[in-house]
């Protein structure tokens, strides 16, 4: 009789209003013995007590059988944890999100992208704040054609912030056994002023109520032009995520190929090496082909660690530190530091003519 309403459990006036509505609308008019005022107050107090008490504390001891970090899709999506991919508008974040959804839903274990998918199919729910059904279907169809696969992805058109719709989302997660939740994108899903901490805390608090779900959040770049790019909004969006990846693209005007780098910007344990992907677009037949690509020698090679770039360059032959610095567009000091570190690891050697070369294999 009063379903679908929200009210403040601590408000005495609201409790009284609800009790009156139940007295007036309860289907069994003969049930005059029910004291709705006492019943509603009791329910509110019990719910508040449970909420404030939280879960029981556990005593945890060191163990020889600890569970190592697991992934839904390695190395991008840590299992049952929130991850973020961020970048400029049009950098291919949506394509990556749908690609990962396909890998998880199938699952595509033997994919040629260098990504390790779970061997169990994981149901995906895509919360779409940005595109419409047609655009989503077009991208999904193109990627499936390019992969030679076919799979359906559940999509929910969103208009309200995630925390306000969490009960609806939770219902779908339980009913459809959802294991991967994609949030596209962070700003509308959070609502409010995302430069403040509260929207971030509210978003992650809502996500933590979902049982055993891995979350992928798509976000935009910060506006700072001087420093390294970061997730736009409060630092808490980054701090509360378990893994954060920056996406950059390179695409010449008129070209049907889009090169993408995914650089690991935050991890609890170790940062992974950048991932290179190539997207080929066939607009006439709506085919999007994806392949793994080596970023060395491309316009995105500067996303690779300097050690990797130096080793790739030395595979072409010995070079002096000055030459390496000029080619890689780094300072001589940075080049020298990188070279010495690689020498200490036994990867390279300093030759008699003052150049550097790869260490001969023994």
mmCIF file of C-alpha atoms in Angstrom:
data_model
loop_
_atom_site.group_PDB
_atom_site.id
_atom_site.type_symbol
_atom_site.label_atom_id
_atom_site.label_comp_id
_atom_site.label_asym_id
_atom_site.label_seq_id
_atom_site.Cartn_x
_atom_site.Cartn_y
_atom_site.Cartn_z
ATOM 1 C CA UNK A 1 0.000 0.000 0.000
ATOM 2 C CA UNK A 2 2.938 2.401 0.480
ATOM 3 C CA UNK A 3 5.629 0.715 -1.630
ATOM 4 C CA UNK A 4 8.330 2.569 -3.552
ATOM 5 C CA UNK A 5 8.848 5.382 -1.041
ATOM 6 C CA UNK A 6 11.990 6.663 0.697
ATOM 7 C CA UNK A 7 12.023 8.283 4.102
ATOM 8 C CA UNK A 8 14.316 9.358 6.918
ATOM 9 C CA UNK A 9 14.362 6.627 9.561
ATOM 10 C CA UNK A 10 15.336 9.093 12.298
ATOM 11 C CA UNK A 11 12.438 11.501 11.689
ATOM 12 C CA UNK A 12 9.568 11.104 14.201
ATOM 13 C CA UNK A 13 7.264 13.150 11.974
ATOM 14 C CA UNK A 14 7.948 10.921 8.973
ATOM 15 C CA UNK A 15 7.381 7.781 11.027
ATOM 16 C CA UNK A 16 3.991 9.145 12.094
ATOM 17 C CA UNK A 17 3.056 9.973 8.495
ATOM 18 C CA UNK A 18 3.929 6.439 7.363
ATOM 19 C CA UNK A 19 1.949 4.915 10.236
ATOM 20 C CA UNK A 20 -1.131 6.971 9.318
ATOM 21 C CA UNK A 21 -0.829 5.931 5.662
ATOM 22 C CA UNK A 22 -0.670 2.265 6.687
ATOM 23 C CA UNK A 23 -3.703 2.619 8.950
ATOM 24 C CA UNK A 24 -5.628 4.223 6.096
ATOM 25 C CA UNK A 25 -4.551 1.947 3.256
ATOM 26 C CA UNK A 26 -3.934 -1.467 4.830
ATOM 27 C CA UNK A 27 -5.955 -4.004 2.837
ATOM 28 C CA UNK A 28 -7.267 -5.913 5.876
ATOM 29 C CA UNK A 29 -9.509 -3.261 7.491
ATOM 30 C CA UNK A 30 -10.391 -5.689 10.296
ATOM 31 C CA UNK A 31 -6.791 -5.679 11.548
ATOM 32 C CA UNK A 32 -7.457 -2.915 14.049
ATOM 33 C CA UNK A 33 -5.246 -4.645 16.585
ATOM 34 C CA UNK A 34 -2.097 -3.508 14.718
ATOM 35 C CA UNK A 35 -0.478 -0.485 16.363
ATOM 36 C CA UNK A 36 1.288 0.973 13.325
ATOM 37 C CA UNK A 37 3.014 3.748 15.294
ATOM 38 C CA UNK A 38 4.775 1.269 17.572
ATOM 39 C CA UNK A 39 5.476 -1.163 14.707
ATOM 40 C CA UNK A 40 7.042 1.479 12.427
ATOM 41 C CA UNK A 41 9.127 2.928 15.278
ATOM 42 C CA UNK A 42 10.362 -0.550 16.197
ATOM 43 C CA UNK A 43 11.312 -1.364 12.577
ATOM 44 C CA UNK A 44 13.142 1.969 12.179
ATOM 45 C CA UNK A 45 15.105 1.511 15.390
ATOM 46 C CA UNK A 46 16.077 -2.067 14.466
ATOM 47 C CA UNK A 47 17.261 -1.032 10.981
ATOM 48 C CA UNK A 48 19.241 1.906 12.390
ATOM 49 C CA UNK A 49 20.869 -0.349 14.988
ATOM 50 C CA UNK A 50 21.924 -2.874 12.332
ATOM 51 C CA UNK A 51 23.254 -0.104 10.092
ATOM 52 C CA UNK A 52 25.227 1.599 12.864
ATOM 53 C CA UNK A 53 26.648 -1.617 14.300
ATOM 54 C CA UNK A 54 27.914 -2.769 10.896
ATOM 55 C CA UNK A 55 29.522 -6.188 10.557
ATOM 56 C CA UNK A 56 31.318 -8.051 13.331
ATOM 57 C CA UNK A 57 35.071 -7.613 13.651
ATOM 58 C CA UNK A 58 37.256 -10.563 12.648
ATOM 59 C CA UNK A 59 40.572 -11.546 14.163
ATOM 60 C CA UNK A 60 42.966 -12.406 11.333
ATOM 61 C CA UNK A 61 46.284 -14.219 11.763
ATOM 62 C CA UNK A 62 49.168 -14.745 9.308
ATOM 63 C CA UNK A 63 48.567 -17.770 7.087
ATOM 64 C CA UNK A 64 50.611 -19.941 4.734
ATOM 65 C CA UNK A 65 47.550 -20.455 2.523
ATOM 66 C CA UNK A 66 46.612 -16.854 1.697
ATOM 67 C CA UNK A 67 44.696 -16.287 -1.524
ATOM 68 C CA UNK A 68 46.832 -14.490 -4.082
ATOM 69 C CA UNK A 69 45.294 -11.534 -5.967
ATOM 70 C CA UNK A 70 42.844 -12.781 -8.587
ATOM 71 C CA UNK A 71 41.598 -11.176 -11.767
ATOM 72 C CA UNK A 72 38.449 -11.304 -13.827
ATOM 73 C CA UNK A 73 40.542 -10.174 -16.795
ATOM 74 C CA UNK A 74 44.271 -10.025 -16.098
ATOM 75 C CA UNK A 75 45.923 -7.557 -15.747
ATOM 76 C CA UNK A 76 43.136 -4.959 -16.062
ATOM 77 C CA UNK A 77 40.245 -6.041 -13.820
ATOM 78 C CA UNK A 78 41.034 -7.305 -10.293
ATOM 79 C CA UNK A 79 38.337 -9.748 -9.191
ATOM 80 C CA UNK A 80 35.498 -8.288 -7.077
ATOM 81 C CA UNK A 81 37.234 -4.897 -6.924
ATOM 82 C CA UNK A 82 36.639 -1.511 -8.600
ATOM 83 C CA UNK A 83 38.938 -0.471 -11.460
ATOM 84 C CA UNK A 84 39.020 2.747 -13.505
ATOM 85 C CA UNK A 85 40.058 3.480 -17.074
ATOM 86 C CA UNK A 86 40.361 7.183 -17.855
ATOM 87 C CA UNK A 87 41.405 9.366 -20.746
ATOM 88 C CA UNK A 88 40.402 12.119 -23.144
ATOM 89 C CA UNK A 89 37.020 12.111 -24.827
ATOM 90 C CA UNK A 90 37.153 9.965 -27.963
ATOM 91 C CA UNK A 91 40.227 8.053 -26.779
ATOM 92 C CA UNK A 92 38.482 4.687 -27.181
ATOM 93 C CA UNK A 93 37.474 4.083 -23.557
ATOM 94 C CA UNK A 94 33.978 2.934 -24.525
ATOM 95 C CA UNK A 95 35.368 0.506 -27.104
ATOM 96 C CA UNK A 96 37.731 -0.921 -24.488
ATOM 97 C CA UNK A 97 34.897 -1.278 -21.957
ATOM 98 C CA UNK A 98 32.687 -3.179 -24.420
ATOM 99 C CA UNK A 99 35.687 -5.264 -25.544
ATOM 100 C CA UNK A 100 36.326 -6.295 -21.924
ATOM 101 C CA UNK A 101 32.610 -7.017 -21.483
ATOM 102 C CA UNK A 102 32.741 -9.400 -24.451
ATOM 103 C CA UNK A 103 35.857 -11.150 -23.110
ATOM 104 C CA UNK A 104 34.166 -11.669 -19.729
ATOM 105 C CA UNK A 105 30.722 -12.664 -20.987
ATOM 106 C CA UNK A 106 31.830 -15.308 -23.546
ATOM 107 C CA UNK A 107 34.435 -15.943 -21.993
ATOM 108 C CA UNK A 108 37.102 -15.425 -24.685
ATOM 109 C CA UNK A 109 39.961 -17.351 -23.084
ATOM 110 C CA UNK A 110 42.114 -17.815 -26.196
ATOM 111 C CA UNK A 111 41.874 -14.184 -27.292
ATOM 112 C CA UNK A 112 44.835 -12.776 -29.281
ATOM 113 C CA UNK A 113 45.049 -9.590 -27.192
ATOM 114 C CA UNK A 114 47.381 -10.821 -24.478
ATOM 115 C CA UNK A 115 44.619 -10.515 -21.873
ATOM 116 C CA UNK A 116 43.875 -13.441 -19.572
ATOM 117 C CA UNK A 117 40.124 -13.926 -19.191
ATOM 118 C CA UNK A 118 38.463 -16.147 -16.622
ATOM 119 C CA UNK A 119 37.552 -19.607 -17.910
ATOM 120 C CA UNK A 120 34.030 -19.129 -16.571
ATOM 121 C CA UNK A 121 31.401 -16.962 -18.267
ATOM 122 C CA UNK A 122 30.704 -13.803 -16.254
ATOM 123 C CA UNK A 123 27.390 -12.003 -16.738
ATOM 124 C CA UNK A 124 27.847 -8.306 -17.477
ATOM 125 C CA UNK A 125 25.587 -5.339 -16.701
ATOM 126 C CA UNK A 126 26.504 -2.144 -18.564
ATOM 127 C CA UNK A 127 25.217 1.038 -16.881
ATOM 128 C CA UNK A 128 25.077 3.532 -19.749
ATOM 129 C CA UNK A 129 24.935 7.218 -18.848
ATOM 130 C CA UNK A 130 26.450 8.510 -22.096
ATOM 131 C CA UNK A 131 25.324 6.720 -25.270
ATOM 132 C CA UNK A 132 21.987 5.390 -26.538
ATOM 133 C CA UNK A 133 20.888 1.886 -27.487
ATOM 134 C CA UNK A 134 21.747 2.295 -31.179
ATOM 135 C CA UNK A 135 25.310 3.449 -30.523
ATOM 136 C CA UNK A 136 25.910 0.670 -28.013
ATOM 137 C CA UNK A 137 24.502 -1.964 -30.391
ATOM 138 C CA UNK A 138 26.618 -0.614 -33.266
ATOM 139 C CA UNK A 139 29.848 -0.835 -31.239
ATOM 140 C CA UNK A 140 29.010 -4.255 -29.768
ATOM 141 C CA UNK A 141 28.125 -5.632 -33.219
ATOM 142 C CA UNK A 142 31.298 -4.223 -34.801
ATOM 143 C CA UNK A 143 33.564 -5.644 -32.104
ATOM 144 C CA UNK A 144 31.864 -9.061 -32.206
ATOM 145 C CA UNK A 145 32.286 -9.197 -35.997
ATOM 146 C CA UNK A 146 35.939 -8.253 -35.680
ATOM 147 C CA UNK A 147 36.520 -10.952 -33.062
ATOM 148 C CA UNK A 148 34.489 -13.561 -34.936
ATOM 149 C CA UNK A 149 32.328 -14.003 -31.838
ATOM 150 C CA UNK A 150 28.698 -13.381 -30.879
ATOM 151 C CA UNK A 151 27.425 -12.573 -27.406
ATOM 152 C CA UNK A 152 24.711 -10.514 -25.728
ATOM 153 C CA UNK A 153 25.468 -7.875 -23.091
ATOM 154 C CA UNK A 154 22.834 -6.593 -20.681
ATOM 155 C CA UNK A 155 22.613 -2.800 -20.867
ATOM 156 C CA UNK A 156 20.708 -0.428 -18.597
ATOM 157 C CA UNK A 157 20.027 3.163 -19.700
ATOM 158 C CA UNK A 158 20.751 5.377 -16.702
ATOM 159 C CA UNK A 159 19.411 8.807 -15.820
ATOM 160 C CA UNK A 160 20.050 9.047 -12.049
ATOM 161 C CA UNK A 161 23.228 8.797 -10.012
ATOM 162 C CA UNK A 162 24.261 5.289 -9.092
ATOM 163 C CA UNK A 163 23.782 5.571 -5.330
ATOM 164 C CA UNK A 164 20.180 6.703 -5.857
ATOM 165 C CA UNK A 165 19.476 3.709 -8.112
ATOM 166 C CA UNK A 166 21.463 1.149 -6.118
ATOM 167 C CA UNK A 167 18.417 -0.884 -5.031
ATOM 168 C CA UNK A 168 17.305 -1.312 -8.658
ATOM 169 C CA UNK A 169 20.870 -2.207 -9.668
ATOM 170 C CA UNK A 170 21.265 -4.626 -6.753
ATOM 171 C CA UNK A 171 18.021 -6.361 -7.753
ATOM 172 C CA UNK A 172 19.301 -6.879 -11.296
ATOM 173 C CA UNK A 173 22.707 -8.026 -10.046
ATOM 174 C CA UNK A 174 21.089 -10.716 -7.888
ATOM 175 C CA UNK A 175 18.406 -11.806 -10.370
ATOM 176 C CA UNK A 176 20.781 -11.969 -13.362
ATOM 177 C CA UNK A 177 23.840 -13.240 -11.421
ATOM 178 C CA UNK A 178 25.907 -10.257 -12.580
ATOM 179 C CA UNK A 179 29.661 -10.572 -12.054
ATOM 180 C CA UNK A 180 30.914 -7.497 -13.948
ATOM 181 C CA UNK A 181 29.369 -4.053 -13.636
ATOM 182 C CA UNK A 182 30.482 -1.413 -16.147
ATOM 183 C CA UNK A 183 29.800 2.227 -15.197
ATOM 184 C CA UNK A 184 29.920 4.581 -18.199
ATOM 185 C CA UNK A 185 30.777 7.093 -16.902
ATOM 186 C CA UNK A 186 32.020 8.343 -13.518
ATOM 187 C CA UNK A 187 30.719 11.944 -13.459
ATOM 188 C CA UNK A 188 26.991 11.331 -14.104
ATOM 189 C CA UNK A 189 27.101 8.150 -12.025
ATOM 190 C CA UNK A 190 28.437 10.128 -9.051
ATOM 191 C CA UNK A 191 26.315 13.271 -9.320
ATOM 192 C CA UNK A 192 27.015 16.517 -7.494
ATOM 193 C CA UNK A 193 30.351 18.317 -7.486
ATOM 194 C CA UNK A 194 32.841 15.530 -8.228
ATOM 195 C CA UNK A 195 35.728 17.776 -7.189
ATOM 196 C CA UNK A 196 34.544 17.151 -3.611
ATOM 197 C CA UNK A 197 35.128 13.939 -1.638
ATOM 198 C CA UNK A 198 31.475 13.188 -0.841
ATOM 199 C CA UNK A 199 30.323 12.011 -4.329
ATOM 200 C CA UNK A 200 33.316 9.652 -4.555
ATOM 201 C CA UNK A 201 32.719 8.166 -1.115
ATOM 202 C CA UNK A 202 28.997 7.831 -1.856
ATOM 203 C CA UNK A 203 29.679 6.052 -5.164
ATOM 204 C CA UNK A 204 32.113 3.514 -3.711
ATOM 205 C CA UNK A 205 29.960 2.947 -0.632
ATOM 206 C CA UNK A 206 27.054 2.028 -2.918
ATOM 207 C CA UNK A 207 29.251 -0.297 -5.001
ATOM 208 C CA UNK A 208 30.442 -2.111 -1.865
ATOM 209 C CA UNK A 209 26.848 -3.224 -1.197
ATOM 210 C CA UNK A 210 26.876 -5.334 -4.378
ATOM 211 C CA UNK A 211 27.780 -8.971 -3.653
ATOM 212 C CA UNK A 212 30.910 -10.372 -5.339
ATOM 213 C CA UNK A 213 30.917 -7.943 -8.268
ATOM 214 C CA UNK A 214 33.884 -6.645 -10.266
ATOM 215 C CA UNK A 215 33.399 -3.010 -11.338
ATOM 216 C CA UNK A 216 34.863 -1.134 -14.293
ATOM 217 C CA UNK A 217 34.383 2.645 -14.151
ATOM 218 C CA UNK A 218 35.031 4.843 -17.186
ATOM 219 C CA UNK A 219 36.289 8.343 -16.340
ATOM 220 C CA UNK A 220 37.647 11.457 -18.025
ATOM 221 C CA UNK A 221 40.986 13.247 -17.727
ATOM 222 C CA UNK A 222 41.861 16.008 -15.315
ATOM 223 C CA UNK A 223 42.173 19.502 -16.805
ATOM 224 C CA UNK A 224 45.747 20.095 -15.638
ATOM 225 C CA UNK A 225 47.907 20.615 -18.734
ATOM 226 C CA UNK A 226 51.249 20.685 -16.914
ATOM 227 C CA UNK A 227 51.241 17.590 -14.725
ATOM 228 C CA UNK A 228 50.639 13.946 -15.636
ATOM 229 C CA UNK A 229 46.951 13.389 -16.322
ATOM 230 C CA UNK A 230 44.769 11.865 -13.618
ATOM 231 C CA UNK A 231 41.121 10.946 -13.083
ATOM 232 C CA UNK A 232 38.956 14.066 -13.274
ATOM 233 C CA UNK A 233 37.442 14.909 -9.892
ATOM 234 C CA UNK A 234 38.336 14.284 -6.271
ATOM 235 C CA UNK A 235 41.486 12.290 -5.520
ATOM 236 C CA UNK A 236 39.220 9.860 -3.649
ATOM 237 C CA UNK A 237 37.976 8.444 -6.977
ATOM 238 C CA UNK A 238 41.532 7.244 -7.610
ATOM 239 C CA UNK A 239 42.363 6.359 -4.009
ATOM 240 C CA UNK A 240 39.299 4.142 -3.537
ATOM 241 C CA UNK A 241 39.851 2.201 -6.782
ATOM 242 C CA UNK A 242 42.097 -0.859 -6.655
ATOM 243 C CA UNK A 243 43.492 -0.391 -10.168
ATOM 244 C CA UNK A 244 43.626 2.656 -12.469
ATOM 245 C CA UNK A 245 44.592 2.707 -16.173
ATOM 246 C CA UNK A 246 45.164 5.733 -18.401
ATOM 247 C CA UNK A 247 44.087 5.442 -22.047
ATOM 248 C CA UNK A 248 45.722 7.419 -24.854
ATOM 249 C CA UNK A 249 45.147 7.169 -28.575
ATOM 250 C CA UNK A 250 46.974 8.019 -31.766
ATOM 251 C CA UNK A 251 45.070 8.288 -35.037
ATOM 252 C CA UNK A 252 46.048 10.144 -38.170
ATOM 253 C CA UNK A 253 43.394 12.222 -39.886
ATOM 254 C CA UNK A 254 41.431 10.069 -42.311
ATOM 255 C CA UNK A 255 43.003 6.829 -41.036
ATOM 256 C CA UNK A 256 40.846 3.805 -40.194
ATOM 257 C CA UNK A 257 43.384 2.613 -37.603
ATOM 258 C CA UNK A 258 43.349 3.807 -34.002
ATOM 259 C CA UNK A 259 46.358 2.951 -31.829
ATOM 260 C CA UNK A 260 45.683 2.827 -28.104
ATOM 261 C CA UNK A 261 47.978 2.631 -25.108
ATOM 262 C CA UNK A 262 46.778 1.588 -21.661
ATOM 263 C CA UNK A 263 49.217 2.704 -18.952
ATOM 264 C CA UNK A 264 48.901 1.426 -15.394
ATOM 265 C CA UNK A 265 48.781 4.434 -13.066
ATOM 266 C CA UNK A 266 47.724 2.881 -9.763
ATOM 267 C CA UNK A 267 47.956 -0.577 -8.196
ATOM 268 C CA UNK A 268 48.170 -1.946 -4.674
ATOM 269 C CA UNK A 269 51.078 -4.229 -5.532
ATOM 270 C CA UNK A 270 52.925 -3.787 -8.826
ATOM 271 C CA UNK A 271 52.390 -1.582 -11.863
ATOM 272 C CA UNK A 272 51.962 -3.532 -15.098
ATOM 273 C CA UNK A 273 53.699 -2.675 -18.352
ATOM 274 C CA UNK A 274 51.645 -0.574 -20.803
ATOM 275 C CA UNK A 275 49.268 -2.457 -23.103
ATOM 276 C CA UNK A 276 49.167 -1.626 -26.814
ATOM 277 C CA UNK A 277 46.038 -2.228 -28.905
ATOM 278 C CA UNK A 278 45.189 -1.503 -32.517
ATOM 279 C CA UNK A 279 41.578 -0.909 -33.597
ATOM 280 C CA UNK A 280 40.829 -1.160 -37.338
ATOM 281 C CA UNK A 281 37.474 0.291 -38.425
ATOM 282 C CA UNK A 282 35.541 -0.893 -41.492
ATOM 283 C CA UNK A 283 32.651 1.591 -41.521
ATOM 284 C CA UNK A 284 30.854 0.125 -44.544
ATOM 285 C CA UNK A 285 30.483 -3.337 -43.023
ATOM 286 C CA UNK A 286 30.588 -2.169 -39.373
ATOM 287 C CA UNK A 287 33.563 -4.337 -38.459
ATOM 288 C CA UNK A 288 35.965 -3.333 -35.688
ATOM 289 C CA UNK A 289 39.046 -5.532 -35.634
ATOM 290 C CA UNK A 290 41.340 -5.502 -32.583
ATOM 291 C CA UNK A 291 44.891 -6.749 -32.286
ATOM 292 C CA UNK A 292 47.689 -6.534 -29.765
ATOM 293 C CA UNK A 293 50.460 -4.183 -30.872
ATOM 294 C CA UNK A 294 53.974 -3.283 -29.756
ATOM 295 C CA UNK A 295 54.026 0.409 -28.833
ATOM 296 C CA UNK A 296 57.766 0.674 -29.516
ATOM 297 C CA UNK A 297 58.355 2.637 -32.702
ATOM 298 C CA UNK A 298 54.856 4.135 -32.668
ATOM 299 C CA UNK A 299 53.721 7.643 -31.748
ATOM 300 C CA UNK A 300 52.709 6.215 -28.356
ATOM 301 C CA UNK A 301 56.132 4.754 -27.538
ATOM 302 C CA UNK A 302 56.646 7.487 -24.925
ATOM 303 C CA UNK A 303 54.045 5.668 -22.800
ATOM 304 C CA UNK A 304 56.507 2.811 -22.323
ATOM 305 C CA UNK A 305 58.976 2.859 -19.410
ATOM 306 C CA UNK A 306 62.343 4.355 -20.381
ATOM 307 C CA UNK A 307 64.043 1.023 -19.712
ATOM 308 C CA UNK A 308 61.857 -0.708 -22.312
ATOM 309 C CA UNK A 309 62.373 2.094 -24.848
ATOM 310 C CA UNK A 310 66.152 1.998 -24.385
ATOM 311 C CA UNK A 311 66.294 -1.789 -24.818
ATOM 312 C CA UNK A 312 64.161 -1.590 -27.976
ATOM 313 C CA UNK A 313 66.486 1.085 -29.375
ATOM 314 C CA UNK A 314 69.656 -0.876 -28.548
ATOM 315 C CA UNK A 315 68.291 -3.889 -30.430
ATOM 316 C CA UNK A 316 69.037 -1.822 -33.546
ATOM 317 C CA UNK A 317 72.687 -1.499 -32.498
ATOM 318 C CA UNK A 318 74.984 0.192 -29.942
ATOM 319 C CA UNK A 319 74.455 3.879 -29.208
ATOM 320 C CA UNK A 320 75.911 6.606 -27.002
ATOM 321 C CA UNK A 321 73.887 8.102 -24.160
ATOM 322 C CA UNK A 322 73.611 11.434 -26.002
ATOM 323 C CA UNK A 323 72.171 9.737 -29.096
ATOM 324 C CA UNK A 324 69.702 7.730 -27.005
ATOM 325 C CA UNK A 325 68.535 10.885 -25.230
ATOM 326 C CA UNK A 326 67.929 12.723 -28.505
ATOM 327 C CA UNK A 327 66.048 9.884 -30.173
ATOM 328 C CA UNK A 328 63.834 9.164 -27.145
ATOM 329 C CA UNK A 329 63.355 12.868 -26.327
ATOM 330 C CA UNK A 330 64.627 12.538 -22.765
ATOM 331 C CA UNK A 331 67.474 14.279 -20.950
ATOM 332 C CA UNK A 332 70.988 12.839 -21.010
ATOM 333 C CA UNK A 333 70.775 12.501 -17.217
ATOM 334 C CA UNK A 334 67.638 10.353 -17.470
ATOM 335 C CA UNK A 335 69.197 8.300 -20.281
ATOM 336 C CA UNK A 336 72.379 7.723 -18.249
ATOM 337 C CA UNK A 337 70.440 6.719 -15.121
ATOM 338 C CA UNK A 338 68.343 4.268 -17.146
ATOM 339 C CA UNK A 339 71.431 2.806 -18.831
ATOM 340 C CA UNK A 340 73.218 2.261 -15.508
ATOM 341 C CA UNK A 341 70.161 0.517 -14.064
ATOM 342 C CA UNK A 342 69.956 -1.785 -17.065
ATOM 343 C CA UNK A 343 73.690 -2.479 -16.738
ATOM 344 C CA UNK A 344 73.268 -3.379 -13.058
ATOM 345 C CA UNK A 345 70.552 -5.870 -14.059
ATOM 346 C CA UNK A 346 72.868 -7.433 -16.628
ATOM 347 C CA UNK A 347 70.765 -6.396 -19.625
ATOM 348 C CA UNK A 348 73.335 -4.158 -21.322
ATOM 349 C CA UNK A 349 77.048 -3.406 -21.275
ATOM 350 C CA UNK A 350 79.221 -0.283 -21.632
ATOM 351 C CA UNK A 351 81.451 -0.823 -24.660
ATOM 352 C CA UNK A 352 85.095 0.368 -25.028
ATOM 353 C CA UNK A 353 84.061 3.054 -27.545
ATOM 354 C CA UNK A 354 81.794 4.636 -24.852
ATOM 355 C CA UNK A 355 78.619 3.389 -26.508
ATOM 356 C CA UNK A 356 76.065 1.074 -24.920
ATOM 357 C CA UNK A 357 74.932 -2.274 -26.303
ATOM 358 C CA UNK A 358 72.889 -5.326 -25.398
ATOM 359 C CA UNK A 359 74.614 -7.860 -23.191
ATOM 360 C CA UNK A 360 75.553 -10.965 -25.169
ATOM 361 C CA UNK A 361 73.625 -14.047 -24.124
ATOM 362 C CA UNK A 362 75.714 -16.725 -22.483
#
